[in-house]
Short mmCIF file of C-alpha atoms in Angstrom, two decimals:
data_model
loop_
_atom_site.label_atom_id
_atom_site.label_comp_id
_atom_site.label_asym_id
_atom_site.label_seq_id
_atom_site.Cartn_x
_atom_site.Cartn_y
_atom_site.Cartn_z
CA UNK A 1 23.50 12.54 -10.26
CA UNK A 2 21.75 15.03 -7.99
CA UNK A 3 22.83 15.48 -4.40
CA UNK A 4 20.56 14.16 -1.64
CA UNK A 5 20.05 17.74 -0.51
CA UNK A 6 18.78 18.87 -3.91
CA UNK A 7 16.47 15.88 -4.08
CA UNK A 8 15.08 16.60 -0.61
CA UNK A 9 14.43 20.21 -1.54
CA UNK A 10 12.61 19.14 -4.69
CA UNK A 11 10.49 16.71 -2.70
CA UNK A 12 9.47 19.37 -0.18
CA UNK A 13 8.60 21.81 -2.96
CA UNK A 14 6.53 19.22 -4.76
CA UNK A 15 4.67 18.09 -1.63
CA UNK A 16 3.62 21.63 -0.77
CA UNK A 17 2.11 22.30 -4.19
CA UNK A 18 0.77 18.76 -4.59
CA UNK A 19 -1.22 18.90 -1.38
CA UNK A 20 -3.25 21.82 -2.68
CA UNK A 21 -3.86 19.99 -5.97
CA UNK A 22 -4.90 16.85 -4.09
CA UNK A 23 -7.42 18.75 -1.96
CA UNK A 24 -8.85 20.59 -4.95
CA UNK A 25 -9.24 17.45 -7.04
CA UNK A 26 -10.80 15.44 -4.19
CA UNK A 27 -13.39 18.09 -3.38
CA UNK A 28 -14.23 18.69 -7.05
CA UNK A 29 -14.54 14.96 -7.70
CA UNK A 30 -16.67 14.16 -4.67
CA UNK A 31 -19.01 17.07 -5.36
CA UNK A 32 -19.43 16.03 -9.01
CA UNK A 33 -22.26 13.90 -10.38
CA UNK A 34 -21.37 11.08 -10.63
CA UNK A 35 -18.63 11.20 -8.00
CA UNK A 36 -15.08 10.46 -9.11
CA UNK A 37 -11.49 10.46 -7.85
CA UNK A 38 -8.45 10.70 -10.16
CA UNK A 39 -6.58 7.42 -10.36
CA UNK A 40 -3.20 9.19 -10.23
CA UNK A 41 -3.75 9.59 -6.49
CA UNK A 42 -3.64 5.82 -5.96
CA UNK A 43 0.13 5.97 -5.91
CA UNK A 44 1.18 7.41 -2.60
CA UNK A 45 3.87 5.36 -0.88
CA UNK A 46 1.36 2.88 0.60
CA UNK A 47 -0.55 2.62 -2.68
CA UNK A 48 2.66 1.94 -4.57
CA UNK A 49 3.49 -0.88 -2.16
CA UNK A 50 0.03 -2.43 -2.58
CA UNK A 51 0.41 -2.23 -6.34
CA UNK A 52 3.60 -4.27 -6.08
CA UNK A 53 1.43 -7.02 -4.54
CA UNK A 54 -1.10 -6.70 -7.39
CA UNK A 55 1.64 -7.27 -9.94
CA UNK A 56 2.50 -10.60 -8.28
CA UNK A 57 -1.09 -11.91 -8.35
CA UNK A 58 -1.74 -14.97 -10.55
CA UNK A 59 -4.74 -13.21 -12.14
CA UNK A 60 -2.76 -10.09 -13.04
CA UNK A 61 -1.19 -11.14 -16.33
CA UNK A 62 -0.02 -7.68 -17.42
CA UNK A 63 3.28 -7.56 -15.54
CA UNK A 64 4.34 -11.08 -16.53
CA UNK A 65 3.51 -10.40 -20.17
CA UNK A 66 5.54 -7.20 -20.26
CA UNK A 67 8.51 -8.78 -18.50
CA UNK A 68 8.44 -11.54 -21.11
CA UNK A 69 8.44 -8.91 -23.87
CA UNK A 70 11.46 -7.09 -22.47
CA UNK A 71 13.38 -10.30 -21.78
CA UNK A 72 12.71 -11.55 -25.30
CA UNK A 73 13.01 -8.36 -27.34
CA UNK A 74 15.33 -6.00 -25.46
CA UNK A 75 18.23 -6.59 -27.86
CA UNK A 76 15.97 -5.72 -30.77
CA UNK A 77 14.78 -2.56 -28.98
CA UNK A 78 18.39 -1.55 -28.31
CA UNK A 79 19.26 -2.12 -31.97
CA UNK A 80 16.84 0.62 -32.97
CA UNK A 81 18.71 3.04 -30.68
CA UNK A 82 22.05 2.17 -32.24
CA UNK A 83 25.20 3.45 -30.55
CA UNK A 84 24.08 6.99 -29.84
CA UNK A 85 24.33 8.62 -26.42
CA UNK A 86 21.02 7.99 -24.69
CA UNK A 87 18.90 9.67 -22.05
CA UNK A 88 16.45 7.03 -20.81
CA UNK A 89 13.53 8.82 -19.18
CA UNK A 90 11.03 6.72 -17.24
CA UNK A 91 7.60 8.20 -16.56
CA UNK A 92 6.43 6.45 -13.40
CA UNK A 93 9.31 4.72 -11.68
CA UNK A 94 7.69 1.52 -10.38
CA UNK A 95 9.95 -1.05 -8.73
CA UNK A 96 12.50 -1.20 -11.54
CA UNK A 97 11.99 -4.88 -12.43
CA UNK A 98 11.25 -4.19 -16.09
CA UNK A 99 13.56 -1.19 -16.43
CA UNK A 100 16.46 -3.27 -15.12
CA UNK A 101 16.14 -5.58 -18.12
CA UNK A 102 16.58 -2.68 -20.53
CA UNK A 103 19.38 -1.08 -18.54
CA UNK A 104 21.36 -4.34 -18.47
CA UNK A 105 21.07 -4.62 -22.22
CA UNK A 106 21.93 -0.98 -22.95
CA UNK A 107 24.92 -0.92 -20.59
CA UNK A 108 26.20 -4.20 -22.04
CA UNK A 109 26.34 -2.39 -25.40
CA UNK A 110 28.60 0.22 -23.75
CA UNK A 111 26.24 3.07 -24.50
CA UNK A 112 26.83 6.51 -23.01
CA UNK A 113 23.71 6.24 -20.90
CA UNK A 114 21.90 8.49 -18.41
CA UNK A 115 18.80 7.22 -16.61
CA UNK A 116 16.19 9.74 -15.42
CA UNK A 117 13.17 8.33 -13.53
CA UNK A 118 10.28 10.73 -12.91
CA UNK A 119 7.65 9.92 -10.27
CA UNK A 120 5.50 11.75 -7.72
CA UNK A 121 6.42 9.21 -5.01
CA UNK A 122 9.60 10.26 -3.20
CA UNK A 123 9.88 6.79 -1.68
CA UNK A 124 9.64 5.07 -5.08
CA UNK A 125 12.21 7.40 -6.65
CA UNK A 126 14.72 7.16 -3.82
CA UNK A 127 14.42 3.37 -3.54
CA UNK A 128 14.79 2.89 -7.30
CA UNK A 129 17.72 5.29 -7.65
CA UNK A 130 19.66 3.70 -4.80
CA UNK A 131 19.01 0.20 -6.13
CA UNK A 132 20.22 1.03 -9.63
CA UNK A 133 23.28 2.93 -8.40
CA UNK A 134 24.29 -0.15 -6.38
CA UNK A 135 23.59 -2.58 -9.20
CA UNK A 136 25.06 -0.46 -12.01
CA UNK A 137 27.97 1.59 -10.57
CA UNK A 138 28.76 3.13 -13.97
CA UNK A 139 25.18 4.36 -14.50
CA UNK A 140 24.44 8.08 -14.13
CA UNK A 141 21.04 8.57 -12.46
CA UNK A 142 19.19 11.90 -12.47
CA UNK A 143 16.03 11.30 -10.48
CA UNK A 144 13.16 13.79 -10.38
CA UNK A 145 10.31 13.82 -7.87
CA UNK A 146 7.48 15.51 -9.75
CA UNK A 147 4.61 14.84 -12.12
CA UNK A 148 5.51 13.78 -15.64
CA UNK A 149 5.49 17.03 -17.57
CA UNK A 150 6.88 19.28 -14.86
CA UNK A 151 9.58 16.64 -14.52
CA UNK A 152 10.28 16.61 -18.26
CA UNK A 153 10.50 20.41 -18.27
CA UNK A 154 13.12 20.27 -15.49
CA UNK A 155 15.16 17.58 -17.19
CA UNK A 156 18.76 18.45 -18.01
CA UNK A 157 19.47 17.25 -21.53
CA UNK A 158 22.73 17.49 -23.41
CA UNK A 159 22.20 18.40 -27.08
CA UNK A 160 23.91 15.26 -28.39
CA UNK A 161 21.71 12.78 -26.49
CA UNK A 162 18.76 11.02 -28.05
CA UNK A 163 15.89 10.46 -25.61
CA UNK A 164 13.85 7.32 -25.12
CA UNK A 165 10.83 7.89 -22.87
CA UNK A 166 9.50 4.79 -21.13
CA UNK A 167 5.80 4.64 -20.26
CA UNK A 168 5.39 1.00 -19.33
CA UNK A 169 2.85 -1.12 -17.48
CA UNK A 170 -0.22 -0.04 -19.46
CA UNK A 171 -0.28 3.28 -17.58
CA UNK A 172 -1.61 4.87 -20.77
CA UNK A 173 -4.79 2.88 -20.18
CA UNK A 174 -5.65 5.05 -17.15
CA UNK A 175 -6.44 7.91 -19.52
CA UNK A 176 -9.61 8.32 -21.53
CA UNK A 177 -9.17 8.34 -25.29
CA UNK A 178 -9.13 12.15 -25.38
CA UNK A 179 -6.75 12.33 -22.41
CA UNK A 180 -4.36 9.77 -23.90
CA UNK A 181 -4.14 11.75 -27.13
CA UNK A 182 -3.54 14.97 -25.19
CA UNK A 183 -0.93 13.27 -23.00
CA UNK A 184 0.98 11.76 -25.92
CA UNK A 185 0.80 15.01 -27.89
CA UNK A 186 2.35 16.80 -24.89
CA UNK A 187 5.01 14.10 -24.70
CA UNK A 188 5.78 14.65 -28.38
CA UNK A 189 6.22 18.40 -27.75
CA UNK A 190 8.69 17.61 -24.95
CA UNK A 191 10.77 15.47 -27.33
CA UNK A 192 12.80 16.28 -30.42
CA UNK A 193 12.51 14.88 -33.90
CA UNK A 194 13.98 11.36 -33.88
CA UNK A 195 13.55 10.75 -30.14
CA UNK A 196 11.83 7.54 -29.05
CA UNK A 197 9.02 6.43 -26.77
CA UNK A 198 8.41 2.86 -25.60
CA UNK A 199 4.80 2.54 -24.46
CA UNK A 200 2.99 -0.42 -22.93
CA UNK A 201 -0.54 -1.18 -24.16
CA UNK A 202 -2.84 -3.87 -22.81
CA UNK A 203 -4.64 -5.45 -25.75
CA UNK A 204 -8.35 -6.22 -26.02
CA UNK A 205 -9.07 -9.82 -25.04
CA UNK A 206 -11.48 -12.26 -23.39
CA UNK A 207 -13.59 -10.33 -20.88
CA UNK A 208 -13.35 -12.94 -18.11
CA UNK A 209 -9.56 -12.62 -18.19
CA UNK A 210 -9.95 -8.87 -17.67
CA UNK A 211 -12.48 -9.22 -14.86
CA UNK A 212 -10.26 -11.64 -12.93
CA UNK A 213 -7.27 -9.31 -13.32
CA UNK A 214 -9.11 -6.29 -11.89
CA UNK A 215 -11.09 -8.05 -9.15
CA UNK A 216 -8.75 -10.70 -7.76
CA UNK A 217 -9.79 -13.46 -5.39
CA UNK A 218 -7.41 -12.29 -2.63
CA UNK A 219 -8.92 -8.80 -2.53
CA UNK A 220 -5.65 -6.96 -3.14
CA UNK A 221 -7.18 -4.79 -5.88
CA UNK A 222 -10.00 -3.95 -3.46
CA UNK A 223 -7.44 -2.83 -0.87
CA UNK A 224 -5.64 -0.78 -3.52
CA UNK A 225 -8.83 1.16 -4.28
CA UNK A 226 -9.82 1.56 -0.63
CA UNK A 227 -6.36 2.92 0.16
CA UNK A 228 -7.36 6.04 -1.77
CA UNK A 229 -10.01 6.75 0.88
CA UNK A 230 -7.47 5.99 3.61
CA UNK A 231 -5.12 8.53 2.02
CA UNK A 232 -7.86 11.18 2.00
CA UNK A 233 -8.48 10.47 5.69
CA UNK A 234 -4.79 10.76 6.54
CA UNK A 235 -3.83 13.77 4.44
CA UNK A 236 -7.07 15.78 4.37
CA UNK A 237 -8.63 14.87 7.70
CA UNK A 238 -11.63 13.05 6.22
CA UNK A 239 -13.88 10.61 8.06
CA UNK A 240 -14.30 7.76 5.56
CA UNK A 241 -15.17 4.42 7.19
CA UNK A 242 -13.64 1.97 4.71
CA UNK A 243 -15.91 -0.85 5.87
CA UNK A 244 -18.86 1.09 4.45
CA UNK A 245 -17.54 0.96 0.87
CA UNK A 246 -17.41 -1.92 -1.60
CA UNK A 247 -15.00 -2.28 -4.53
CA UNK A 248 -16.58 -3.13 -7.89
CA UNK A 249 -14.89 -3.67 -11.27
CA UNK A 250 -16.61 -4.17 -14.63
CA UNK A 251 -15.82 -4.09 -18.35
CA UNK A 252 -17.44 -1.50 -20.59
CA UNK A 253 -17.41 -2.99 -24.13
CA UNK A 254 -18.52 0.28 -25.72
CA UNK A 255 -15.56 2.20 -24.30
CA UNK A 256 -13.25 -0.81 -24.44
CA UNK A 257 -12.26 -0.21 -20.82
CA UNK A 258 -12.26 -1.80 -17.41
CA UNK A 259 -13.93 0.52 -14.90
CA UNK A 260 -13.39 0.49 -11.13
CA UNK A 261 -15.71 1.92 -8.51
CA UNK A 262 -16.04 2.27 -4.75
CA UNK A 263 -19.73 1.96 -3.83
CA UNK A 264 -21.23 3.36 -0.64
CA UNK A 265 -23.08 0.55 1.17
CA UNK A 266 -25.43 3.00 2.90
CA UNK A 267 -26.44 6.64 3.06
CA UNK A 268 -23.71 8.51 4.91
CA UNK A 269 -21.96 11.82 5.44
CA UNK A 270 -18.19 12.36 5.16
CA UNK A 271 -16.49 15.38 6.73
CA UNK A 272 -13.30 16.65 5.06
CA UNK A 273 -11.52 18.82 7.58
CA UNK A 274 -8.99 20.37 5.19
CA UNK A 275 -11.83 21.90 3.18
CA UNK A 276 -14.34 22.29 6.05
CA UNK A 277 -16.75 20.47 3.75
CA UNK A 278 -19.38 17.75 4.22
CA UNK A 279 -19.85 15.20 1.41
CA UNK A 280 -23.15 13.32 1.21
CA UNK A 281 -23.61 9.80 -0.15
CA UNK A 282 -26.85 8.03 -0.90
CA UNK A 283 -27.05 4.25 -0.45
CA UNK A 284 -25.20 2.41 -3.25
CA UNK A 285 -23.85 5.63 -4.77
CA UNK A 286 -20.57 4.97 -6.64
CA UNK A 287 -17.25 6.79 -6.79
CA UNK A 288 -15.50 6.16 -10.10
CA UNK A 289 -11.81 5.57 -9.36
CA UNK A 290 -10.22 4.23 -12.52
CA UNK A 291 -10.44 3.56 -16.21
CA UNK A 292 -8.16 0.95 -17.72
CA UNK A 293 -8.54 1.19 -21.48
CA UNK A 294 -7.68 -1.75 -23.72
CA UNK A 295 -6.40 -1.37 -27.26
CA UNK A 296 -6.42 -3.00 -30.67
CA UNK A 297 -3.46 -2.69 -33.05
CA UNK A 298 -5.45 -0.21 -35.15
CA UNK A 299 -6.16 1.88 -32.03
CA UNK A 300 -2.43 2.09 -31.32
CA UNK A 301 -1.58 2.98 -34.90
CA UNK A 302 -4.13 5.81 -34.94
CA UNK A 303 -2.95 7.15 -31.58
CA UNK A 304 0.69 7.26 -32.70
CA UNK A 305 -0.12 9.11 -35.91
CA UNK A 306 -2.45 11.62 -34.27
CA UNK A 307 0.08 12.50 -31.57
CA UNK A 308 3.02 13.08 -33.91
CA UNK A 309 4.84 9.73 -33.82
CA UNK A 310 5.29 6.77 -36.13
CA UNK A 311 5.53 3.16 -34.98
CA UNK A 312 9.00 1.68 -35.35
CA UNK A 313 8.06 -1.82 -34.18
CA UNK A 314 5.55 -3.60 -31.95
CA UNK A 315 6.80 -6.22 -29.48
CA UNK A 316 4.37 -8.86 -28.16
CA UNK A 317 4.34 -11.58 -25.50
CA UNK A 318 3.76 -15.11 -26.76
CA UNK A 319 0.01 -14.98 -25.99
CA UNK A 320 -0.31 -11.56 -27.67
CA UNK A 321 -2.07 -10.20 -24.60
CA UNK A 322 0.18 -7.15 -24.32
CA UNK A 323 2.38 -5.01 -26.54
CA UNK A 324 5.31 -2.68 -25.96
CA UNK A 325 5.14 -0.31 -28.92
CA UNK A 326 8.32 1.53 -29.92
CA UNK A 327 7.53 4.95 -31.39
CA UNK A 328 9.73 7.63 -32.92
CA UNK A 329 8.96 11.34 -32.99
CA UNK A 330 8.11 12.40 -36.54
#
């Protein structure tokens, strides 16, 4: 386990470099046609807290489905690992609800286990690490505050440990098809032959179910999207008036993806102090904020093969709305 001082130093180093990336990506996205903002920037500390509320919404089936999968199939997942020493790497820490189910199972099997969460949110990492160290006193935790691949590159790995990388919650759906293949190919390069990845995929389904999940009646998803503008105001000195933007979510059947937008209700100008730049909006001009791609079983099979993995086993909830797919590096 890293000392608090080392973790604080890592956080400061990350924040300094990340701020420049954030500014660059925001300006490039808002000057593009059509305008766009990368969805990875949803998850500052406030965004992460709002997302916890989304996961509890009755319309948002994804979290419940994946929890059911892990409760039902965790012993089977652990069986594929066997009794080898394991480094469990989680890409995107979350609140630990689902990870806890796996950790309980793996520790019950008396595995030599190290848990390494990687996340850009210092608050999420520190909260998760402290919670797991209290709950599982025998667990070694090596937390890393960074983006996924810089974090993987910094990971300390003993030669005898097999790795299982967790990428849960349908986070893969935030990438386009080309981006998901590039991401998973990079993940494969960071792993060794025989290592594992457990990846959550939201399956294609009735469109009304999708629309309700991404545009809930309580407006929490709306607040989650608008928080991205609030973050730009706070960190980059922008002048967004959130009341002048409307959240809109729709399903694109050609892409097989939910799409989220923030739409300017009127013509307006936004000053971004950190870049000394004015951004112009016409009335009803959209900012694309998120893709959430949905998958068929054949999509998942093709993605695994193209990125250098083979599927060990697919694990479904009882409605077959979601799948956690266990892959092994070929």
